[in-house]
Amino acid sequence: MVDLDPWGSASVDDYSKLFDEFGITEFDASEVPEPMDLMRRGIIFGERDYSLVLDAMENDRPYAALSGFMPSGPLHVGHMMVFRELIWHQRHGADTYFVIADLEAHSARDMSWKECERYARDYVASLLALGFDADEGTVYRQSQNPRLRQLAFELSEQTNHNEMNAIYGFDGETNLGHLNSTLTQAADILYPQLDEPKPTVIPVGADQDPHLRLTRGLARRMRMFGVTEALASFELDEEEREKVAEALELFGGEATAREVAGHIREGHGHHEGLLEKLDSAGDEELEPRVRVLSRDAPEDAFEDVVDELESRFEVERYGEHADVYDADYREVDEVARDVEVGHGGYGFYPPSSIYHRFQTGLTGGKMSSSVEDSHVALTDAPEDGYSKVKSAATGGRETAEEQRELGGKADECPVYELYAYSLARDDEHAKKVYDECVGGERLCGGCKEEAAELMEDFLEDHHEEREKHVDEAEDLMTLNRI
Ligand code: TRP
Ligand code: SF4
């Protein structure tokens, strides 16, 4: 069992486990037009429903990107990934949000409001320095956003202690402020959709996935309609559906329940539950369809969806649901969403997410704001950045001779990570460092010197850019104060 704890310090040792355990999908950079470096280099390794975002991006439809941090310590180069991901999406058309999670910092990290504000100003200066356009995008503090807090309240009506305990490992001792901050984060994640539903990507580290699981469930429960793919008038679980779909294919896409049951009986395996359902359906024609279920929808809203669908497709109507034939899932989903919004509902899309690997600390272990030598902070003096890199741990061998013979272990080297995550000028540069290292042509002393100089240059530039944006950062803080 991989434990994902948003407030813990454990590192994820095997990212592939997250795929099976939590249903995160492997990120496929080849699907992305002009993918960013973190995508190309496999640092962004996983996603949920990112195709919704890609579709919007490619068809010039509205979509959003949102992420945030607790203002609870100095920002380091590992955090910079999130900034860069936000900025990349902003440049690719996203309505982009940066959240200062001061409610969470106050409850989970015991930060005073004053400290929160000081760090927040600092974060925003770096965000702007890296290229975030605050005229186009939005920066807000959780504590100063009344619409957000109202949404958090509404979301809280859709969950209970059992679910929170199962997702976060909370128990009877859990402080309610902390519990509240998770609902605030769910509200953050859905906030870009308040005025108009739109696909939204949340770029985060894998430790934040529990928040996405919670929010995806809440978003679904807030919908008036559920839209699912089905094969029969009766409900099938996923495994049963696969079995029936397989059989249907052999029959050319259409067959009666009886015919499918006969086919399944000839095969092996235990399918008693499924066979029972098929037997009692007898002559019903099975075929793929899209099902629209009314959840909490007002009666007239359900009527409107059915009317609208009937004007375009073949529809069979049952009490609380309607089955739509020869229709594309997305099209039906859009019809249901439009009607829902027309009737005053939110029509939320499930939030999408992309996950990046954690950067290893310079001293090994996790890069952490609370361990000074494990990171280079964006506010560190350039010469301190230089010396921290110079004294970093490496994946090098005991002696130069051994290194020439066996090559270094770039895959386990925090210095190589610095190149791959941020310092390399381009892919070619990153690849050159890697190849020379594992090929034994590169020794750690020179390699660290090069990285240290790049870090020093980066910090010098970054501080210069920050200077240009302090006033704007200050204004954004004031704007956000009530
Ligand atoms: N929980 C995040 C952290 O630990 C901060 C956060 C708050 C956030 N709201 C968010 C991240 C919404 C992504 C999306 O720093
Ligand atoms: Fe790391 Fe560079 Fe040494 Fe290779 S040569 S192990 S990349 S410091």
Short mmCIF file of C-alpha atoms and ligand atoms in Angstrom, two decimals:
data_model
loop_
_atom_site.label_atom_id
_atom_site.label_comp_id
_atom_site.label_asym_id
_atom_site.label_seq_id
_atom_site.Cartn_x
_atom_site.Cartn_y
_atom_site.Cartn_z
CA MET A 1 0.00 0.00 0.00
CA VAL A 2 1.41 3.39 -0.95
CA ASP A 3 0.43 5.98 1.56
CA LEU A 4 -0.12 9.38 0.04
CA ASP A 5 -0.16 11.90 2.83
CA PRO A 6 -0.41 15.56 1.81
CA TRP A 7 1.08 16.68 5.14
CA GLY A 8 3.63 13.90 5.66
CA SER A 9 7.26 13.74 4.74
CA ALA A 10 7.43 10.26 3.22
CA SER A 11 8.74 10.12 -0.31
CA VAL A 12 7.21 8.02 -3.05
CA ASP A 13 9.70 5.30 -3.93
CA ASP A 14 7.79 3.65 -6.73
CA TYR A 15 5.64 5.87 -8.90
CA SER A 16 4.33 3.00 -10.98
CA LYS A 17 2.39 1.70 -7.97
CA LEU A 18 0.24 4.82 -8.14
CA PHE A 19 -1.13 3.71 -11.48
CA ASP A 20 -2.75 0.51 -10.23
CA GLU A 21 -3.47 1.60 -6.71
CA PHE A 22 -5.20 4.89 -7.40
CA GLY A 23 -6.04 4.85 -11.08
CA ILE A 24 -3.57 7.52 -12.11
CA THR A 25 -2.77 7.18 -15.82
CA GLU A 26 0.73 7.28 -17.24
CA PHE A 27 1.45 10.68 -18.79
CA ASP A 28 1.96 10.52 -22.55
CA ALA A 29 3.92 13.56 -23.73
CA SER A 30 3.41 12.59 -27.39
CA GLU A 31 -0.26 13.55 -27.04
CA VAL A 32 0.67 17.12 -26.18
CA PRO A 33 1.33 19.74 -28.85
CA GLU A 34 4.71 21.34 -28.04
CA PRO A 35 5.06 19.57 -24.67
CA MET A 36 7.00 21.44 -21.98
CA ASP A 37 10.42 20.21 -20.85
CA LEU A 38 9.05 18.57 -17.68
CA MET A 39 6.71 16.53 -19.87
CA ARG A 40 9.35 15.58 -22.41
CA ARG A 41 11.78 14.51 -19.70
CA GLY A 42 9.34 12.21 -17.91
CA ILE A 43 9.30 14.37 -14.77
CA ILE A 44 5.57 14.80 -15.19
CA PHE A 45 4.77 11.11 -15.02
CA GLY A 46 1.03 10.77 -14.39
CA GLU A 47 -2.35 12.34 -15.04
CA ARG A 48 -6.07 12.08 -14.57
CA ASP A 49 -8.43 13.08 -17.38
CA TYR A 50 -5.82 15.30 -19.01
CA SER A 51 -7.44 14.55 -22.39
CA LEU A 52 -10.29 16.91 -21.42
CA VAL A 53 -7.74 19.70 -21.15
CA LEU A 54 -5.89 18.74 -24.33
CA ASP A 55 -9.15 18.73 -26.24
CA ALA A 56 -9.97 22.22 -25.04
CA MET A 57 -6.43 23.41 -25.76
CA GLU A 58 -6.49 22.07 -29.30
CA ASN A 59 -9.97 23.36 -30.10
CA ASP A 60 -9.54 26.77 -28.53
CA ARG A 61 -12.23 26.18 -25.98
CA PRO A 62 -12.05 27.63 -22.47
CA TYR A 63 -10.10 25.67 -19.89
CA ALA A 64 -8.32 26.50 -16.67
CA ALA A 65 -5.20 25.65 -14.68
CA LEU A 66 -4.90 26.06 -10.92
CA SER A 67 -2.46 25.18 -8.21
CA GLY A 68 -1.21 26.60 -4.96
CA PHE A 69 1.03 26.41 -1.93
CA MET A 70 0.78 26.79 1.78
CA PRO A 71 2.72 29.97 2.62
CA SER A 72 4.68 28.21 5.30
CA GLY A 73 8.37 28.44 4.46
CA PRO A 74 10.86 29.47 1.82
CA LEU A 75 10.09 28.36 -1.73
CA HIS A 76 12.74 26.14 -3.22
CA VAL A 77 13.69 25.06 -6.72
CA GLY A 78 11.44 21.99 -6.39
CA HIS A 79 8.39 24.22 -5.94
CA MET A 80 9.34 26.09 -9.05
CA MET A 81 8.04 23.20 -11.14
CA VAL A 82 4.47 24.07 -10.22
CA PHE A 83 5.02 27.71 -11.14
CA ARG A 84 6.45 26.70 -14.49
CA GLU A 85 3.60 24.30 -15.16
CA LEU A 86 1.05 27.04 -14.42
CA ILE A 87 2.85 29.52 -16.62
CA TRP A 88 3.15 27.01 -19.46
CA HIS A 89 -0.60 26.40 -19.36
CA GLN A 90 -1.30 30.12 -19.15
CA ARG A 91 0.73 30.61 -22.32
CA HIS A 92 -1.26 27.81 -23.92
CA GLY A 93 -4.56 29.54 -23.35
CA ALA A 94 -5.55 28.50 -19.81
CA ASP A 95 -7.41 30.78 -17.48
CA THR A 96 -4.80 30.39 -14.74
CA TYR A 97 -5.03 30.63 -10.94
CA PHE A 98 -2.48 30.63 -8.16
CA VAL A 99 -3.82 29.90 -4.69
CA ILE A 100 -2.18 31.00 -1.48
CA ALA A 101 -3.35 28.31 0.90
CA ASP A 102 -3.18 30.41 4.05
CA LEU A 103 -6.14 28.67 5.73
CA GLU A 104 -4.34 25.38 5.32
CA ALA A 105 -1.00 26.83 6.52
CA HIS A 106 -2.73 28.31 9.55
CA SER A 107 -4.43 25.05 10.50
CA ALA A 108 -1.91 22.42 9.41
CA ARG A 109 1.35 24.31 9.93
CA ASP A 110 0.48 26.67 12.75
CA MET A 111 1.53 29.74 10.81
CA SER A 112 0.38 33.14 12.01
CA TRP A 113 -1.60 35.26 9.56
CA LYS A 114 1.27 37.69 9.48
CA GLU A 115 3.81 35.06 8.53
CA CYS A 116 1.40 33.77 5.90
CA GLU A 117 1.18 37.20 4.36
CA ARG A 118 4.92 37.66 4.32
CA TYR A 119 5.57 34.34 2.59
CA ALA A 120 2.67 34.89 0.24
CA ARG A 121 4.17 38.14 -1.01
CA ASP A 122 7.42 36.34 -1.52
CA TYR A 123 5.83 33.52 -3.52
CA VAL A 124 3.93 35.91 -5.72
CA ALA A 125 7.09 37.89 -6.51
CA SER A 126 8.76 34.68 -7.73
CA LEU A 127 5.68 33.61 -9.67
CA LEU A 128 5.60 36.95 -11.48
CA ALA A 129 9.36 36.90 -12.03
CA LEU A 130 9.06 33.53 -13.74
CA GLY A 131 6.52 34.96 -16.19
CA PHE A 132 3.02 34.65 -14.74
CA ASP A 133 0.74 37.28 -16.23
CA ALA A 134 -1.37 38.61 -13.35
CA ASP A 135 -3.55 40.72 -15.66
CA GLU A 136 -4.71 37.60 -17.44
CA GLY A 137 -4.62 35.25 -14.47
CA THR A 138 -5.80 35.28 -10.86
CA VAL A 139 -3.96 35.15 -7.57
CA TYR A 140 -5.99 34.79 -4.39
CA ARG A 141 -5.62 34.05 -0.71
CA GLN A 142 -8.04 31.44 0.61
CA SER A 143 -8.79 33.50 3.70
CA GLN A 144 -9.80 36.54 1.66
CA ASN A 145 -12.07 34.87 -0.85
CA PRO A 146 -15.73 34.73 0.28
CA ARG A 147 -17.03 32.93 -2.83
CA LEU A 148 -14.46 30.24 -2.29
CA ARG A 149 -15.48 29.78 1.32
CA GLN A 150 -19.12 29.55 0.37
CA LEU A 151 -18.32 26.88 -2.20
CA ALA A 152 -16.33 25.00 0.45
CA PHE A 153 -19.40 25.06 2.65
CA GLU A 154 -21.61 23.67 -0.10
CA LEU A 155 -19.09 20.92 -0.81
CA SER A 156 -19.02 19.98 2.86
CA GLU A 157 -22.68 19.02 2.54
CA GLN A 158 -21.68 16.29 0.09
CA THR A 159 -19.32 14.30 2.32
CA ASN A 160 -19.02 12.88 5.82
CA HIS A 161 -16.46 11.76 8.38
CA ASN A 162 -16.24 8.23 7.04
CA GLU A 163 -15.14 9.41 3.65
CA MET A 164 -12.67 11.93 5.06
CA ASN A 165 -11.20 9.30 7.36
CA ALA A 166 -10.84 6.83 4.51
CA ILE A 167 -9.14 9.31 2.21
CA TYR A 168 -6.92 11.19 4.67
CA GLY A 169 -6.58 8.81 7.60
CA PHE A 170 -8.37 11.30 9.86
CA ASP A 171 -9.97 10.11 13.09
CA GLY A 172 -11.93 11.46 16.03
CA GLU A 173 -8.94 13.50 17.17
CA THR A 174 -8.64 15.42 13.93
CA ASN A 175 -8.81 19.13 14.39
CA LEU A 176 -11.79 20.56 12.52
CA GLY A 177 -9.76 23.41 11.07
CA HIS A 178 -7.57 20.85 9.35
CA LEU A 179 -10.63 18.99 8.09
CA ASN A 180 -12.04 22.28 6.89
CA SER A 181 -8.89 23.11 4.98
CA THR A 182 -9.31 19.98 2.83
CA LEU A 183 -12.78 21.17 1.84
CA THR A 184 -11.31 24.56 1.09
CA GLN A 185 -8.80 22.88 -1.19
CA ALA A 186 -11.63 21.01 -2.94
CA ALA A 187 -13.28 24.40 -3.42
CA ASP A 188 -10.00 25.79 -4.84
CA ILE A 189 -9.92 22.98 -7.35
CA LEU A 190 -13.45 23.71 -8.57
CA TYR A 191 -13.23 27.50 -8.21
CA PRO A 192 -12.31 28.18 -11.86
CA GLN A 193 -15.61 26.56 -12.86
CA LEU A 194 -17.86 28.75 -10.72
CA ASP A 195 -18.88 31.11 -13.50
CA GLU A 196 -18.85 28.55 -16.25
CA PRO A 197 -17.95 24.85 -16.22
CA LYS A 198 -14.66 24.14 -17.95
CA PRO A 199 -11.98 21.48 -17.93
CA THR A 200 -9.39 22.41 -15.29
CA VAL A 201 -5.93 20.98 -14.80
CA ILE A 202 -4.34 20.90 -11.36
CA PRO A 203 -0.54 20.47 -11.62
CA VAL A 204 0.74 18.98 -8.35
CA GLY A 205 3.09 16.51 -6.73
CA ALA A 206 1.69 13.01 -6.23
CA ASP A 207 1.19 13.66 -2.49
CA GLN A 208 -1.76 15.90 -3.39
CA ASP A 209 -3.69 13.13 -5.13
CA PRO A 210 -5.97 12.47 -2.13
CA HIS A 211 -7.37 15.98 -2.61
CA LEU A 212 -8.10 15.18 -6.24
CA ARG A 213 -9.86 11.95 -5.37
CA LEU A 214 -12.02 13.79 -2.85
CA THR A 215 -12.80 16.63 -5.23
CA ARG A 216 -13.64 14.39 -8.17
CA GLY A 217 -16.21 12.64 -6.01
CA LEU A 218 -17.64 15.91 -4.75
CA ALA A 219 -17.82 17.37 -8.26
CA ARG A 220 -19.80 14.33 -9.40
CA ARG A 221 -22.18 14.57 -6.46
CA MET A 222 -22.83 18.23 -7.16
CA ARG A 223 -24.10 17.37 -10.64
CA MET A 224 -27.83 17.15 -11.40
CA PHE A 225 -27.16 14.42 -13.94
CA GLY A 226 -24.87 11.45 -14.15
CA VAL A 227 -23.77 10.42 -17.63
CA THR A 228 -22.37 6.90 -18.02
CA GLU A 229 -21.76 4.33 -20.71
CA ALA A 230 -24.05 1.31 -20.59
CA LEU A 231 -24.95 -1.79 -22.58
CA ALA A 232 -28.31 -2.80 -21.16
CA SER A 233 -31.34 -1.36 -19.42
CA PHE A 234 -30.11 -2.95 -16.19
CA GLU A 235 -26.92 -2.03 -14.35
CA LEU A 236 -23.67 -3.94 -14.90
CA ASP A 237 -20.50 -3.50 -12.91
CA GLU A 238 -17.28 -2.78 -14.75
CA GLU A 239 -16.17 -6.38 -15.03
CA GLU A 240 -19.58 -7.51 -16.21
CA ARG A 241 -19.68 -4.73 -18.76
CA GLU A 242 -16.34 -5.82 -20.18
CA LYS A 243 -17.52 -9.38 -20.46
CA VAL A 244 -20.73 -8.38 -22.22
CA ALA A 245 -18.90 -5.93 -24.51
CA GLU A 246 -16.53 -8.72 -25.53
CA ALA A 247 -19.43 -11.02 -26.34
CA LEU A 248 -21.31 -8.30 -28.21
CA GLU A 249 -18.35 -7.70 -30.42
CA LEU A 250 -18.53 -11.31 -31.62
CA PHE A 251 -22.18 -10.74 -32.49
CA GLY A 252 -21.35 -7.63 -34.50
CA GLY A 253 -22.33 -5.15 -31.81
CA GLU A 254 -25.91 -6.21 -31.22
CA ALA A 255 -27.48 -9.31 -29.68
CA THR A 256 -30.17 -10.30 -27.22
CA ALA A 257 -29.43 -10.92 -23.56
CA ARG A 258 -30.26 -14.59 -24.18
CA GLU A 259 -27.71 -14.90 -26.99
CA VAL A 260 -25.01 -13.25 -24.90
CA ALA A 261 -25.82 -15.51 -21.94
CA GLY A 262 -25.52 -18.55 -24.20
CA HIS A 263 -22.11 -17.43 -25.38
CA ILE A 264 -20.87 -16.76 -21.86
CA ARG A 265 -22.08 -20.20 -20.69
CA GLU A 266 -19.93 -21.86 -23.35
CA GLY A 267 -16.84 -20.15 -21.99
CA HIS A 268 -15.04 -20.69 -18.71
CA GLY A 269 -15.16 -18.75 -15.51
CA HIS A 270 -17.74 -17.89 -12.91
CA HIS A 271 -20.30 -15.40 -14.02
CA GLU A 272 -23.35 -16.44 -12.01
CA GLY A 273 -24.41 -12.91 -11.08
CA LEU A 274 -24.12 -11.74 -14.66
CA LEU A 275 -25.90 -14.78 -16.07
CA GLU A 276 -28.77 -14.26 -13.70
CA LYS A 277 -29.20 -10.70 -14.92
CA LEU A 278 -28.98 -11.75 -18.56
CA ASP A 279 -31.46 -14.59 -18.09
CA SER A 280 -34.06 -12.38 -16.56
CA ALA A 281 -33.62 -9.86 -19.41
CA GLY A 282 -34.40 -12.61 -21.95
CA ASP A 283 -35.07 -11.04 -25.34
CA GLU A 284 -33.85 -7.56 -24.54
CA GLU A 285 -31.56 -6.24 -27.24
CA LEU A 286 -28.17 -5.37 -25.79
CA GLU A 287 -26.20 -2.63 -27.42
CA PRO A 288 -23.94 0.23 -26.38
CA ARG A 289 -25.71 3.39 -25.27
CA VAL A 290 -25.07 6.46 -23.17
CA ARG A 291 -27.13 6.69 -20.01
CA VAL A 292 -28.28 9.89 -18.38
CA LEU A 293 -29.39 9.53 -14.78
CA SER A 294 -31.20 12.15 -12.84
CA ARG A 295 -29.63 12.66 -9.41
CA ASP A 296 -31.08 15.61 -7.64
CA ALA A 297 -32.42 17.26 -10.77
CA PRO A 298 -35.68 19.15 -10.63
CA GLU A 299 -38.35 17.32 -12.65
CA ASP A 300 -38.46 19.96 -15.39
CA ALA A 301 -34.67 19.85 -15.81
CA PHE A 302 -34.81 16.12 -16.52
CA GLU A 303 -37.64 16.75 -19.01
CA ASP A 304 -35.50 19.35 -20.74
CA VAL A 305 -32.54 16.98 -21.09
CA VAL A 306 -34.75 14.29 -22.55
CA ASP A 307 -36.37 16.76 -24.99
CA GLU A 308 -33.04 18.09 -26.07
CA LEU A 309 -31.58 14.61 -26.54
CA GLU A 310 -34.67 13.41 -28.40
CA SER A 311 -34.28 16.21 -30.90
CA ARG A 312 -30.88 14.79 -31.85
CA PHE A 313 -30.76 11.09 -31.04
CA GLU A 314 -32.78 7.99 -30.52
CA VAL A 315 -33.73 7.99 -26.85
CA GLU A 316 -35.42 5.45 -24.65
CA ARG A 317 -36.83 6.88 -21.49
CA TYR A 318 -37.21 5.10 -18.17
CA GLY A 319 -38.33 6.56 -14.83
CA GLU A 320 -35.16 8.23 -13.52
CA HIS A 321 -32.94 7.66 -16.50
CA ALA A 322 -32.82 7.86 -20.26
CA ASP A 323 -30.74 5.76 -22.65
CA VAL A 324 -29.34 7.43 -25.73
CA TYR A 325 -28.39 5.37 -28.79
CA ASP A 326 -25.80 5.95 -31.51
CA ALA A 327 -24.44 8.89 -29.58
CA ASP A 328 -21.01 9.95 -28.51
CA TYR A 329 -20.48 10.08 -24.75
CA ARG A 330 -19.01 13.58 -24.80
CA GLU A 331 -21.88 14.96 -26.87
CA VAL A 332 -24.49 13.61 -24.47
CA ASP A 333 -22.47 14.87 -21.51
CA GLU A 334 -22.41 18.37 -23.04
CA VAL A 335 -26.19 18.38 -23.55
CA ALA A 336 -26.74 17.34 -19.92
CA ARG A 337 -24.27 19.96 -18.71
CA ASP A 338 -25.87 22.79 -20.71
CA VAL A 339 -29.33 21.97 -19.40
CA GLU A 340 -27.97 21.71 -15.87
CA VAL A 341 -26.34 25.13 -16.09
CA GLY A 342 -29.57 26.54 -17.56
CA HIS A 343 -31.36 25.30 -14.47
CA GLY A 344 -28.92 26.96 -12.10
CA GLY A 345 -26.61 23.97 -11.53
CA TYR A 346 -22.80 24.06 -11.57
CA GLY A 347 -22.26 21.40 -14.25
CA PHE A 348 -18.73 20.77 -12.99
CA TYR A 349 -16.28 18.85 -15.10
CA PRO A 350 -14.28 16.38 -13.04
CA PRO A 351 -10.97 18.16 -12.33
CA SER A 352 -8.00 16.89 -14.34
CA SER A 353 -4.54 16.65 -12.84
CA ILE A 354 -0.93 16.14 -13.81
CA TYR A 355 1.65 14.76 -11.35
CA HIS A 356 5.34 15.48 -11.22
CA ARG A 357 8.05 13.56 -9.45
CA PHE A 358 9.55 15.02 -6.30
CA GLN A 359 12.98 16.44 -6.56
CA THR A 360 15.56 14.67 -4.40
CA GLY A 361 17.17 16.83 -1.73
CA LEU A 362 20.72 17.99 -2.28
CA THR A 363 21.74 15.93 0.73
CA GLY A 364 19.70 12.88 -0.40
CA GLY A 365 16.17 12.15 0.85
CA LYS A 366 13.31 14.52 0.11
CA MET A 367 13.89 18.14 -0.80
CA SER A 368 12.29 20.02 2.05
CA SER A 369 11.86 23.68 2.97
CA SER A 370 12.52 22.89 6.60
CA VAL A 371 15.93 21.28 5.92
CA GLU A 372 18.17 24.16 4.91
CA ASP A 373 20.87 22.19 3.08
CA SER A 374 18.44 19.95 1.23
CA HIS A 375 17.32 22.74 -1.06
CA VAL A 376 18.23 25.92 -2.86
CA ALA A 377 15.59 28.52 -2.03
CA LEU A 378 14.49 30.96 -4.69
CA THR A 379 15.45 33.68 -2.24
CA ASP A 380 18.91 32.27 -1.41
CA ALA A 381 21.83 34.54 -2.20
CA PRO A 382 23.39 33.44 -5.52
CA GLU A 383 26.67 32.55 -3.81
CA ASP A 384 24.81 30.39 -1.28
CA GLY A 385 23.06 28.62 -4.13
CA TYR A 386 26.48 28.04 -5.64
CA SER A 387 27.96 26.55 -2.50
CA LYS A 388 24.93 24.39 -1.71
CA VAL A 389 25.23 22.76 -5.11
CA LYS A 390 28.98 22.39 -4.69
CA SER A 391 28.49 20.41 -1.51
CA ALA A 392 25.57 18.31 -2.77
CA ALA A 393 25.55 14.52 -2.64
CA THR A 394 26.11 12.80 -6.01
CA GLY A 395 25.64 9.47 -7.69
CA GLY A 396 29.38 9.30 -8.23
CA ARG A 397 31.78 6.45 -7.44
CA GLU A 398 34.40 6.24 -4.68
CA THR A 399 37.30 7.18 -6.93
CA ALA A 400 37.78 8.93 -10.23
CA GLU A 401 39.24 5.75 -11.62
CA GLU A 402 36.16 3.76 -10.72
CA GLN A 403 33.96 6.46 -12.16
CA ARG A 404 35.79 6.33 -15.49
CA GLU A 405 35.47 2.58 -15.53
CA LEU A 406 31.86 2.10 -14.34
CA GLY A 407 30.28 5.46 -15.02
CA GLY A 408 28.33 7.50 -12.47
CA LYS A 409 24.80 6.75 -11.29
CA ALA A 410 22.98 9.69 -12.84
CA ASP A 411 19.61 8.13 -12.03
CA GLU A 412 20.40 8.41 -8.33
CA CYS A 413 22.12 11.76 -8.45
CA PRO A 414 20.53 14.93 -7.03
CA VAL A 415 22.89 17.02 -9.16
CA TYR A 416 21.72 15.34 -12.33
CA GLU A 417 18.16 16.08 -11.20
CA LEU A 418 19.02 19.76 -10.93
CA TYR A 419 19.99 19.70 -14.58
CA ALA A 420 16.93 17.69 -15.66
CA TYR A 421 14.37 19.65 -13.62
CA SER A 422 15.61 23.14 -14.18
CA LEU A 423 19.21 23.98 -14.98
CA ALA A 424 19.73 22.33 -18.37
CA ARG A 425 19.58 24.82 -21.22
CA ASP A 426 17.69 22.35 -23.38
CA ASP A 427 17.03 18.62 -23.78
CA GLU A 428 20.32 18.13 -25.54
CA HIS A 429 22.24 19.60 -22.64
CA ALA A 430 20.41 17.35 -20.13
CA LYS A 431 21.07 14.32 -22.30
CA LYS A 432 24.72 15.19 -22.67
CA VAL A 433 25.19 15.38 -18.89
CA TYR A 434 23.42 12.05 -18.49
CA ASP A 435 25.29 10.22 -21.23
CA GLU A 436 28.69 11.56 -20.20
CA CYS A 437 27.99 10.64 -16.60
CA VAL A 438 26.91 7.05 -17.14
CA GLY A 439 29.56 6.63 -19.81
CA GLY A 440 32.30 7.54 -17.33
CA GLU A 441 33.43 10.63 -19.26
CA ARG A 442 32.17 13.06 -16.64
CA LEU A 443 33.54 13.42 -13.13
CA CYS A 444 31.53 14.84 -10.25
CA GLY A 445 33.81 17.76 -9.38
CA GLY A 446 33.49 19.39 -12.80
CA CYS A 447 29.86 18.41 -13.13
CA LYS A 448 28.98 20.10 -9.84
CA GLU A 449 31.01 23.16 -10.73
CA GLU A 450 29.01 23.56 -13.94
CA ALA A 451 25.70 23.06 -12.11
CA ALA A 452 26.71 25.42 -9.30
CA GLU A 453 27.56 28.16 -11.79
CA LEU A 454 24.26 27.68 -13.60
CA MET A 455 22.46 27.89 -10.28
CA GLU A 456 24.27 31.06 -9.34
CA ASP A 457 23.41 32.65 -12.69
CA PHE A 458 19.82 31.55 -12.40
CA LEU A 459 19.47 33.08 -8.93
CA GLU A 460 21.05 36.33 -10.04
CA ASP A 461 18.59 36.64 -12.93
CA HIS A 462 15.69 35.54 -10.81
CA HIS A 463 16.40 38.11 -8.11
CA GLU A 464 16.71 40.83 -10.68
CA GLU A 465 13.32 39.86 -12.12
CA ARG A 466 11.81 39.67 -8.63
CA GLU A 467 12.91 43.21 -7.94
CA LYS A 468 10.89 44.36 -10.93
CA HIS A 469 7.78 42.72 -9.54
CA VAL A 470 7.78 43.51 -5.81
CA ASP A 471 5.31 46.35 -6.20
CA GLU A 472 2.96 44.27 -8.29
CA ALA A 473 3.18 41.46 -5.73
CA GLU A 474 2.41 43.95 -2.99
CA ASP A 475 -0.60 45.25 -4.95
CA LEU A 476 -1.91 41.74 -5.41
CA MET A 477 -1.69 41.21 -1.65
CA THR A 478 -3.58 44.44 -0.99
CA LEU A 479 -6.22 43.61 -3.57
CA ASN A 480 -6.68 40.38 -1.75
CA ARG A 481 -7.23 41.99 1.61
CA ILE A 482 -10.67 42.80 2.94
N1 TRP B 1 -2.25 21.61 -0.26
C1 TRP B 1 -1.33 22.37 -1.08
C2 TRP B 1 0.01 22.39 -0.33
O1 TRP B 1 0.28 21.58 0.45
C3 TRP B 1 -1.81 23.77 -1.34
C4 TRP B 1 -3.10 23.89 -2.10
C5 TRP B 1 -4.24 24.50 -1.63
C6 TRP B 1 -3.39 23.48 -3.43
N2 TRP B 1 -5.19 24.49 -2.57
C7 TRP B 1 -4.74 23.88 -3.67
C8 TRP B 1 -2.68 22.79 -4.41
C9 TRP B 1 -5.39 23.58 -4.88
C10 TRP B 1 -3.32 22.51 -5.62
C11 TRP B 1 -4.66 22.90 -5.84
O2 TRP B 1 0.85 23.25 -0.53
FE1 SF4 B 2 25.96 13.26 -10.67
FE2 SF4 B 2 27.36 14.69 -12.38
FE3 SF4 B 2 28.56 13.00 -10.68
FE4 SF4 B 2 27.11 12.07 -12.69
S1 SF4 B 2 28.98 13.25 -12.84
S2 SF4 B 2 27.06 11.35 -10.61
S3 SF4 B 2 25.50 13.60 -12.83
S4 SF4 B 2 27.44 14.83 -10.14
#
